[in-house]
CSV table of C-alpha atoms and ligand atoms in Angstrom, one decimal:
chain,number,residue,atom,x,y,z
K,792,MET,CA,68.1,-32.6,23.0
K,793,ASN,CA,69.5,-35.4,21.2
K,794,PHE,CA,68.8,-39.2,21.0
K,795,SER,CA,70.4,-40.1,23.8
K,796,LEU,CA,67.7,-39.2,25.8
K,797,PHE,CA,66.1,-42.5,24.5
K,798,LYS,CA,68.8,-44.7,25.9
K,799,LEU,CA,68.5,-46.7,22.8
K,800,HIS,CA,70.8,-49.9,22.3
K,801,PRO,CA,74.3,-48.9,20.9
K,802,GLN,CA,73.6,-51.1,17.7
K,803,ILE,CA,70.5,-49.0,17.1
K,804,ALA,CA,71.9,-45.6,18.2
K,805,ALA,CA,74.6,-46.4,15.3
K,806,GLY,CA,71.6,-46.6,12.8
K,807,VAL,CA,70.4,-43.4,14.0
K,808,LYS,CA,73.9,-41.7,13.7
K,809,ALA,CA,75.1,-43.1,10.2
K,810,LEU,CA,71.3,-41.4,9.0
K,811,GLY,CA,72.5,-38.2,10.4
K,812,TYR,CA,69.6,-37.8,12.7
K,813,HIS,CA,70.8,-35.1,15.6
K,814,THR,CA,67.8,-34.0,17.5
K,815,PRO,CA,64.5,-36.0,17.6
K,816,THR,CA,61.5,-34.4,15.5
K,817,PRO,CA,58.5,-33.7,17.8
K,818,ILE,CA,56.6,-36.7,16.8
K,819,GLN,CA,59.6,-38.7,17.9
K,820,LEU,CA,60.0,-36.8,21.2
K,821,GLN,CA,56.6,-37.5,22.0
K,822,ALA,CA,55.7,-40.9,20.7
K,823,ILE,CA,59.3,-43.1,21.3
K,824,PRO,CA,58.8,-43.2,25.3
K,825,PRO,CA,55.3,-44.4,25.3
K,826,VAL,CA,56.0,-46.7,22.7
K,827,MET,CA,59.1,-48.0,24.2
K,828,GLN,CA,57.1,-48.4,27.5
K,829,GLY,CA,55.0,-50.9,25.6
K,830,LEU,CA,51.7,-48.9,25.7
K,831,ASP,CA,49.1,-48.2,22.7
K,832,VAL,CA,49.5,-45.1,21.1
K,833,MET,CA,47.8,-43.1,18.4
K,834,GLY,CA,49.4,-40.6,16.8
K,835,LEU,CA,48.4,-37.7,14.5
K,836,ALA,CA,50.9,-37.0,12.3
K,837,GLN,CA,51.7,-36.6,8.8
K,838,THR,CA,54.6,-37.7,6.2
K,839,GLY,CA,57.4,-35.6,6.9
K,840,THR,CA,57.2,-35.4,10.4
K,841,GLY,CA,59.6,-38.2,11.0
K,842,LYS,CA,56.7,-40.6,12.2
K,843,THR,CA,58.6,-43.7,10.4
K,844,ALA,CA,61.5,-43.7,13.0
K,845,ALA,CA,59.0,-43.1,15.9
K,846,PHE,CA,57.8,-46.7,15.6
K,847,VAL,CA,60.7,-48.4,14.1
K,848,LEU,CA,63.2,-47.5,16.8
K,849,PRO,CA,61.0,-48.7,19.6
K,850,ILE,CA,60.2,-51.8,17.6
K,851,LEU,CA,64.2,-52.5,16.8
K,852,GLU,CA,64.8,-52.1,20.3
K,853,ARG,CA,62.4,-54.6,21.4
K,854,LEU,CA,63.4,-57.1,18.9
K,855,LEU,CA,67.1,-57.0,19.9
K,856,SER,CA,65.9,-59.3,22.6
K,857,GLY,CA,63.7,-62.4,22.2
K,858,PRO,CA,63.2,-65.0,19.5
K,859,ARG,CA,64.3,-64.5,16.0
K,860,GLY,CA,62.9,-66.1,13.0
K,861,LYS,CA,59.1,-65.0,14.0
K,862,VAL,CA,57.0,-62.3,12.9
K,863,ARG,CA,56.6,-60.0,15.9
K,864,ALA,CA,56.0,-56.8,14.4
K,865,LEU,CA,53.8,-56.2,11.7
K,866,ILE,CA,53.2,-52.5,10.0
K,867,ILE,CA,50.4,-52.3,7.7
K,868,ALA,CA,50.4,-49.3,4.9
K,869,PRO,CA,48.1,-48.0,2.3
K,870,THR,CA,50.5,-48.2,-0.7
K,871,ARG,CA,53.5,-50.4,-2.1
K,872,GLU,CA,55.6,-47.7,-2.2
K,873,LEU,CA,55.1,-46.5,1.3
K,874,ALA,CA,55.6,-50.1,2.5
K,875,GLU,CA,59.0,-50.3,0.6
K,876,GLN,CA,59.9,-46.5,2.1
K,877,ILE,CA,59.2,-48.2,5.8
K,878,HIS,CA,61.1,-51.5,5.0
K,879,ALA,CA,64.2,-49.3,4.0
K,880,ALA,CA,63.9,-47.0,7.0
K,881,ILE,CA,64.1,-50.4,9.0
K,882,GLY,CA,67.0,-51.4,6.8
K,883,GLU,CA,69.0,-48.3,7.5
K,884,LEU,CA,68.0,-47.7,11.2
K,885,GLY,CA,68.3,-51.5,11.8
K,886,ARG,CA,71.5,-52.0,10.0
K,887,GLY,CA,73.6,-53.1,13.1
K,888,THR,CA,70.7,-55.3,14.5
K,889,GLN,CA,70.5,-58.4,12.1
K,890,VAL,CA,66.7,-58.0,12.5
K,891,ARG,CA,65.0,-58.9,9.1
K,892,SER,CA,61.9,-57.3,7.5
K,893,VAL,CA,59.7,-58.3,4.2
K,894,THR,CA,57.4,-56.5,2.1
K,895,ILE,CA,54.2,-58.0,1.4
K,896,TYR,CA,51.6,-56.3,-1.6
K,897,GLY,CA,50.0,-57.2,-4.2
K,898,GLY,CA,51.0,-56.9,-7.9
K,899,VAL,CA,53.9,-58.9,-7.7
K,900,SER,CA,54.7,-62.9,-7.5
K,901,VAL,CA,53.7,-64.3,-4.4
K,902,ASN,CA,56.7,-67.0,-4.4
K,903,PRO,CA,59.4,-64.7,-3.2
K,904,GLN,CA,57.4,-63.3,-0.5
K,905,VAL,CA,56.4,-66.5,0.8
K,906,GLN,CA,60.1,-67.8,0.6
K,907,LYS,CA,61.2,-64.9,2.5
K,908,LEU,CA,58.6,-65.6,5.2
K,909,ARG,CA,59.9,-69.0,5.4
K,910,ALA,CA,63.3,-68.1,5.6
K,911,GLY,CA,62.3,-66.0,8.7
K,912,VAL,CA,61.7,-62.7,9.6
K,913,GLU,CA,61.0,-60.5,12.7
K,914,ILE,CA,59.1,-57.5,10.9
K,915,VAL,CA,56.5,-57.5,8.1
K,916,VAL,CA,55.6,-54.5,6.3
K,917,ALA,CA,52.3,-55.1,4.3
K,918,CYS,CA,49.8,-53.8,2.4
K,919,PRO,CA,46.1,-55.3,3.5
K,920,GLY,CA,45.0,-57.1,0.5
K,921,ARG,CA,48.0,-59.3,-0.2
K,922,LEU,CA,48.5,-59.7,3.7
K,923,LEU,CA,45.1,-61.0,3.9
K,924,ASP,CA,45.6,-63.9,1.1
K,925,HIS,CA,48.8,-64.7,2.8
K,926,ILE,CA,47.1,-65.0,6.4
K,927,ASN,CA,44.2,-67.1,4.6
K,928,GLN,CA,46.5,-69.4,2.9
K,929,LYS,CA,48.1,-69.9,6.0
K,930,LYS,CA,51.4,-68.4,4.8
K,931,ILE,CA,52.0,-66.2,7.7
K,932,ASP,CA,52.2,-67.1,11.4
K,933,LEU,CA,51.1,-64.2,13.4
K,934,LYS,CA,51.1,-66.1,16.6
K,935,HIS,CA,53.8,-64.3,17.8
K,936,LEU,CA,53.0,-61.1,17.1
K,937,GLU,CA,54.1,-58.3,19.6
K,938,VAL,CA,53.5,-55.0,18.0
K,939,LEU,CA,51.0,-53.8,15.3
K,940,VAL,CA,51.2,-50.7,13.6
K,941,LEU,CA,48.6,-49.0,11.2
K,942,ASP,CA,50.3,-46.2,9.3
K,943,GLU,CA,48.6,-43.7,7.4
K,944,ALA,CA,45.0,-45.3,8.7
K,945,ASP,CA,42.7,-42.5,7.6
K,946,ARG,CA,44.1,-43.3,3.8
K,947,MET,CA,43.5,-46.9,4.2
K,948,LEU,CA,40.1,-46.1,5.2
K,949,ASP,CA,39.8,-44.2,2.2
K,950,MET,CA,41.0,-46.9,0.1
K,951,GLY,CA,38.2,-49.4,1.2
K,952,PHE,CA,40.6,-51.3,3.2
K,953,TYR,CA,38.6,-51.3,6.5
K,954,ASP,CA,37.1,-55.2,6.4
K,955,ASP,CA,40.6,-56.1,5.6
K,956,ILE,CA,42.2,-54.7,8.3
K,957,ALA,CA,39.6,-55.9,10.8
K,958,GLU,CA,39.9,-59.4,9.8
K,959,ILE,CA,43.9,-58.8,9.7
K,960,VAL,CA,43.9,-57.4,13.5
K,961,ALA,CA,41.5,-60.3,14.3
K,962,SER,CA,44.5,-62.8,13.6
K,963,THR,CA,46.4,-61.3,15.8
K,964,PRO,CA,47.2,-62.2,19.4
K,965,ALA,CA,45.0,-59.6,21.9
K,966,THR,CA,48.2,-59.2,23.9
K,967,ARG,CA,49.8,-56.9,21.1
K,968,GLN,CA,50.8,-53.5,21.5
K,969,THR,CA,49.0,-51.6,18.5
K,970,LEU,CA,50.1,-48.0,17.4
K,971,LEU,CA,47.7,-45.8,15.0
K,972,PHE,CA,49.1,-43.3,12.9
K,973,SER,CA,46.9,-40.9,10.8
K,974,ALA,CA,47.0,-37.7,9.3
K,975,THR,CA,43.5,-36.8,10.3
K,976,PHE,CA,41.0,-38.2,12.7
K,977,PRO,CA,37.6,-38.6,11.6
K,978,GLU,CA,35.0,-40.4,13.5
K,979,ALA,CA,35.8,-43.8,11.8
K,980,ILE,CA,39.4,-43.6,12.8
K,981,GLU,CA,38.5,-42.7,16.5
K,982,GLN,CA,36.1,-45.9,16.4
K,983,ILE,CA,38.9,-48.2,15.0
K,984,GLY,CA,41.4,-47.0,17.6
K,985,ALA,CA,38.7,-47.7,20.5
K,986,SER,CA,38.2,-51.3,19.0
K,987,MET,CA,41.6,-52.1,18.6
K,988,GLN,CA,43.6,-50.2,21.2
K,989,ARG,CA,43.7,-50.2,24.9
K,990,LYS,CA,43.9,-46.7,26.7
K,991,PRO,CA,46.1,-45.4,23.8
K,992,SER,CA,48.4,-42.5,24.4
K,993,ARG,CA,47.5,-39.4,22.1
K,994,VAL,CA,50.4,-37.7,20.4
K,995,SER,CA,50.1,-35.2,17.7
K,996,VAL,CA,52.1,-32.6,15.9
K,997,ALA,CA,51.1,-30.2,13.5
K,998,ALA,CA,52.0,-30.6,9.8
K,999,THR,CA,55.5,-29.4,9.1
K,1000,HIS,CA,54.9,-27.8,6.0
K,1001,THR,CA,52.6,-25.1,7.4
K,1002,SER,CA,55.4,-23.3,9.1
K,1003,THR,CA,58.0,-23.9,6.1
K,1004,LYS,CA,59.1,-21.4,3.7
K,1005,ILE,CA,57.3,-23.1,0.7
K,1006,GLU,CA,55.8,-20.6,-1.8
K,1007,GLN,CA,52.3,-21.3,-2.6
K,1008,LEU,CA,50.5,-19.9,-5.8
K,1009,PHE,CA,47.1,-20.2,-7.1
K,1010,TYR,CA,46.1,-19.7,-10.6
K,1011,GLU,CA,42.5,-19.6,-11.7
K,1012,VAL,CA,41.9,-21.5,-14.9
K,1013,SER,CA,38.7,-23.1,-16.5
K,1014,GLY,CA,38.6,-25.8,-19.1
K,1015,ASN,CA,40.6,-28.6,-19.6
K,1016,GLY,CA,42.6,-27.1,-22.6
K,1017,LYS,CA,43.4,-24.1,-21.0
K,1018,ARG,CA,44.8,-25.9,-18.0
K,1019,LEU,CA,47.0,-28.0,-20.2
K,1020,ALA,CA,48.2,-24.9,-21.7
K,1021,ALA,CA,48.8,-23.0,-18.6
K,1022,LEU,CA,50.7,-25.9,-17.3
K,1023,VAL,CA,52.8,-26.0,-20.3
K,1024,ALA,CA,53.4,-22.1,-19.7
K,1025,LEU,CA,54.1,-22.3,-16.1
K,1026,LEU,CA,56.9,-25.2,-16.8
K,1027,GLY,CA,58.4,-22.9,-19.2
K,1028,HIS,CA,58.6,-20.3,-17.1
K,1029,TYR,CA,59.8,-22.0,-13.7
K,1030,HIS,CA,62.1,-24.7,-15.4
K,1031,PRO,CA,61.4,-26.9,-12.4
K,1032,ALA,CA,64.7,-29.4,-11.8
K,1033,SER,CA,62.3,-31.8,-10.2
K,1034,CYS,CA,58.3,-31.5,-10.4
K,1035,VAL,CA,55.7,-33.6,-9.4
K,1036,ILE,CA,52.1,-32.8,-10.9
K,1037,PHE,CA,49.3,-34.2,-9.2
K,1038,CYS,CA,46.0,-35.1,-11.1
K,1039,ASN,CA,43.0,-36.7,-10.0
K,1040,THR,CA,42.2,-39.5,-12.8
K,1041,LYS,CA,44.8,-42.1,-14.5
K,1042,GLN,CA,43.1,-40.7,-17.8
K,1043,GLN,CA,44.3,-37.1,-17.3
K,1044,CYS,CA,48.0,-38.5,-16.2
K,1045,ARG,CA,48.1,-40.2,-19.6
K,1046,GLU,CA,46.9,-37.0,-21.3
K,1047,ILE,CA,49.2,-34.8,-19.5
K,1048,VAL,CA,52.5,-37.0,-19.9
K,1049,ALA,CA,51.7,-37.4,-23.7
K,1050,THR,CA,51.3,-33.4,-24.1
K,1051,LEU,CA,54.7,-32.9,-22.0
K,1052,GLN,CA,56.7,-35.6,-23.6
K,1053,GLY,CA,55.4,-34.0,-27.1
K,1054,LYS,CA,57.0,-30.7,-26.0
K,1055,GLY,CA,60.3,-32.4,-25.3
K,1056,TYR,CA,60.0,-32.7,-21.6
K,1057,SER,CA,61.2,-36.1,-19.7
K,1058,ALA,CA,57.5,-36.6,-17.8
K,1059,LEU,CA,56.5,-40.1,-16.4
K,1060,ALA,CA,53.4,-41.1,-15.3
K,1061,LEU,CA,52.5,-42.6,-12.0
K,1062,HIS,CA,48.9,-44.2,-11.2
K,1063,GLY,CA,47.5,-47.4,-10.0
K,1064,ASP,CA,47.1,-49.2,-13.6
K,1065,LEU,CA,50.6,-49.5,-13.7
K,1066,GLU,CA,52.4,-52.8,-13.1
K,1067,GLN,CA,54.6,-52.9,-10.0
K,1068,ARG,CA,57.7,-53.3,-11.7
K,1069,ASP,CA,56.8,-50.0,-13.7
K,1070,ARG,CA,55.8,-48.1,-10.9
K,1071,ASP,CA,59.3,-49.0,-9.1
K,1072,GLN,CA,61.1,-48.2,-12.2
K,1073,VAL,CA,59.3,-44.7,-12.6
K,1074,LEU,CA,60.0,-43.5,-8.9
K,1075,VAL,CA,63.7,-44.8,-9.3
K,1076,ARG,CA,64.1,-42.7,-12.7
K,1077,PHE,CA,62.3,-39.7,-10.7
K,1078,SER,CA,64.4,-40.2,-7.7
K,1079,ASN,CA,67.9,-40.3,-9.5
K,1080,LYS,CA,66.8,-37.1,-11.4
K,1081,SER,CA,66.9,-39.3,-15.0
K,1082,CYS,CA,63.2,-37.8,-15.5
K,1083,SER,CA,62.4,-34.4,-14.1
K,1084,ILE,CA,58.6,-34.3,-14.3
K,1085,LEU,CA,56.4,-36.9,-12.3
K,1086,VAL,CA,52.8,-37.1,-13.3
K,1087,ALA,CA,50.9,-38.8,-10.5
K,1088,THR,CA,47.3,-39.8,-9.1
K,1089,ASP,CA,46.9,-39.7,-5.6
K,1090,VAL,CA,48.8,-43.2,-5.3
K,1091,ALA,CA,51.9,-40.9,-4.8
K,1092,ALA,CA,49.9,-38.0,-2.7
K,1093,ARG,CA,51.0,-39.5,0.6
K,1094,GLY,CA,53.7,-41.1,2.3
K,1095,ILE,CA,56.5,-40.7,-0.6
K,1096,ASP,CA,59.7,-39.0,0.4
K,1097,ILE,CA,61.9,-38.0,-2.5
K,1098,PRO,CA,64.7,-35.5,-1.7
K,1099,GLY,CA,65.0,-32.4,-4.0
K,1100,ILE,CA,61.6,-31.9,-5.6
K,1101,SER,CA,61.6,-28.0,-6.4
K,1102,HIS,CA,57.9,-27.8,-7.6
K,1103,VAL,CA,54.5,-29.4,-6.8
K,1104,ILE,CA,51.6,-28.7,-9.0
K,1105,ASN,CA,48.1,-29.5,-8.5
K,1106,PHE,CA,46.5,-29.5,-11.9
K,1107,ASP,CA,43.3,-30.9,-10.1
K,1108,ALA,CA,42.6,-29.8,-6.7
K,1109,PRO,CA,43.0,-32.5,-4.6
K,1110,ARG,CA,40.0,-34.3,-3.3
K,1111,GLN,CA,41.0,-34.2,0.5
K,1112,ALA,CA,43.1,-31.1,2.1
K,1113,GLU,CA,45.3,-33.5,3.5
K,1114,ASP,CA,46.2,-34.9,0.1
S,36,LIG,P1,58.8,-39.7,7.6
S,36,LIG,O1,57.6,-38.7,8.2
S,36,LIG,O2,58.9,-40.8,8.7
S,36,LIG,O3,58.6,-40.0,6.1
S,36,LIG,O4,60.3,-38.9,7.3
S,36,LIG,C1,60.5,-37.9,6.7
S,36,LIG,C2,62.2,-37.6,6.5
S,36,LIG,O5,62.6,-37.2,7.7
S,36,LIG,C3,62.7,-38.9,6.1
S,36,LIG,O6,63.9,-38.8,5.2
S,36,LIG,C4,63.4,-39.4,7.4
S,36,LIG,O7,64.8,-40.1,7.2
S,36,LIG,C5,63.9,-38.0,8.1
S,36,LIG,N1,63.9,-37.9,9.5
S,36,LIG,C6,63.2,-38.6,10.3
S,36,LIG,N2,63.5,-38.3,11.6
S,36,LIG,C7,64.6,-37.3,11.5
S,36,LIG,C8,65.3,-36.8,12.3
S,36,LIG,N3,65.2,-37.2,13.9
S,36,LIG,N4,66.2,-36.0,12.0
S,36,LIG,C9,66.6,-35.7,10.8
S,36,LIG,N5,65.8,-36.4,9.7
S,36,LIG,C10,64.9,-37.3,10.2
C-alpha cells in the first residue's frame, strides 16, 4: 500500500516523497479518502499517528485549484508549538504547490501576522485567542473558507477555548467542510461535533505507543525532596542523550531546572510563563541537542514531535492519562 492510492497531484506527491513517506499510516488510510471527497471527518487519533498529513494532504490537493490569496483553509490548534509544527508540515508537503500558510497566535507582535494576511495566504494555522482578536478587528476575512480543522480538540476544551472556538466557527461559512481530530472523545467533544459538523465520517486509530517497544518503569517515591534526589539518581544512572521531564507546575519546573543546572546538566525549562521567543529558543536548543534535558509543564505534553528523545520522565503523574 503506498501513496499512489490517493492519486495525489504530482506536485503534492513530490512533497510526500521528499519527506520519505512510503506507506500511509492507518489514520491517513482511513481519513484521506473521505476528506478528499469533501466529507466532514471526526478522527480519534493522537500525535505521532501521522494525523497532520491526513488533513494537510487533502487540503493542499483542494487548494491547487481555485483562487489564490484568499483564506480557504483554517486549522485551529491548542498551542503555538503545535501550530508552528503544522505550518512546517504544510511547507514541507506543499513545497511544490506555492500554497502559502501563516501562523497566528498570541505572545508575539500582531503586525507581522497582519502583513502576511494582507499579502495573501490560503491557509491559516491559528491558536484560538489571537485568531479571535484578528476576526473581531476585521484583520482576517473568512468569507472564502472552505475547510476548517480543529486539531487536538479535547485539549482545546481543557484549556478553556470552547467559547472562542464557537465564536470563530460562527464567523465561517456554513458550507465549509469541518474536520475534527481529538485524542479522546468525551461527551463535550461529541457535542461540538454534533453542533459543527454534518454527518461526519468517523475514523479512529489506536495510540501507536501502546504497541511499540518503549520500556516503562514506575518508581514509588514519597515527598518532593526525595523525588528530586531520585530524579538526580536516575539521570546519573541512565545518562540520557535527550530527555524530557514533565511536571505539573511552572514552579516545579523552575526548581528542577535549578537543581539540575547546579549539578552540571544542560537543562532548560519550557512552560507557559515564558515569552514566545524564549519558548522557541528552548525548543530549538533541545531539538538540535545543544541542551539535553527539557523540563516542561503540559504545554509540551501533546503535539510536539522531536526526534531522538531517549527518555521521558514524569516527575509528577500527569493529570490526564492521554497527556
Ligand atoms: P503527526 O502525528 O502528524 O505529528 O506525525 C508524526 C510523525 O510521523 C511526523 O514526524 C511525520 O512527519 C511522520 N509521518 C507522518 N506520516 C508518515 C508516513 N506516512 N510515513 C512516515 N512518517 C510519517
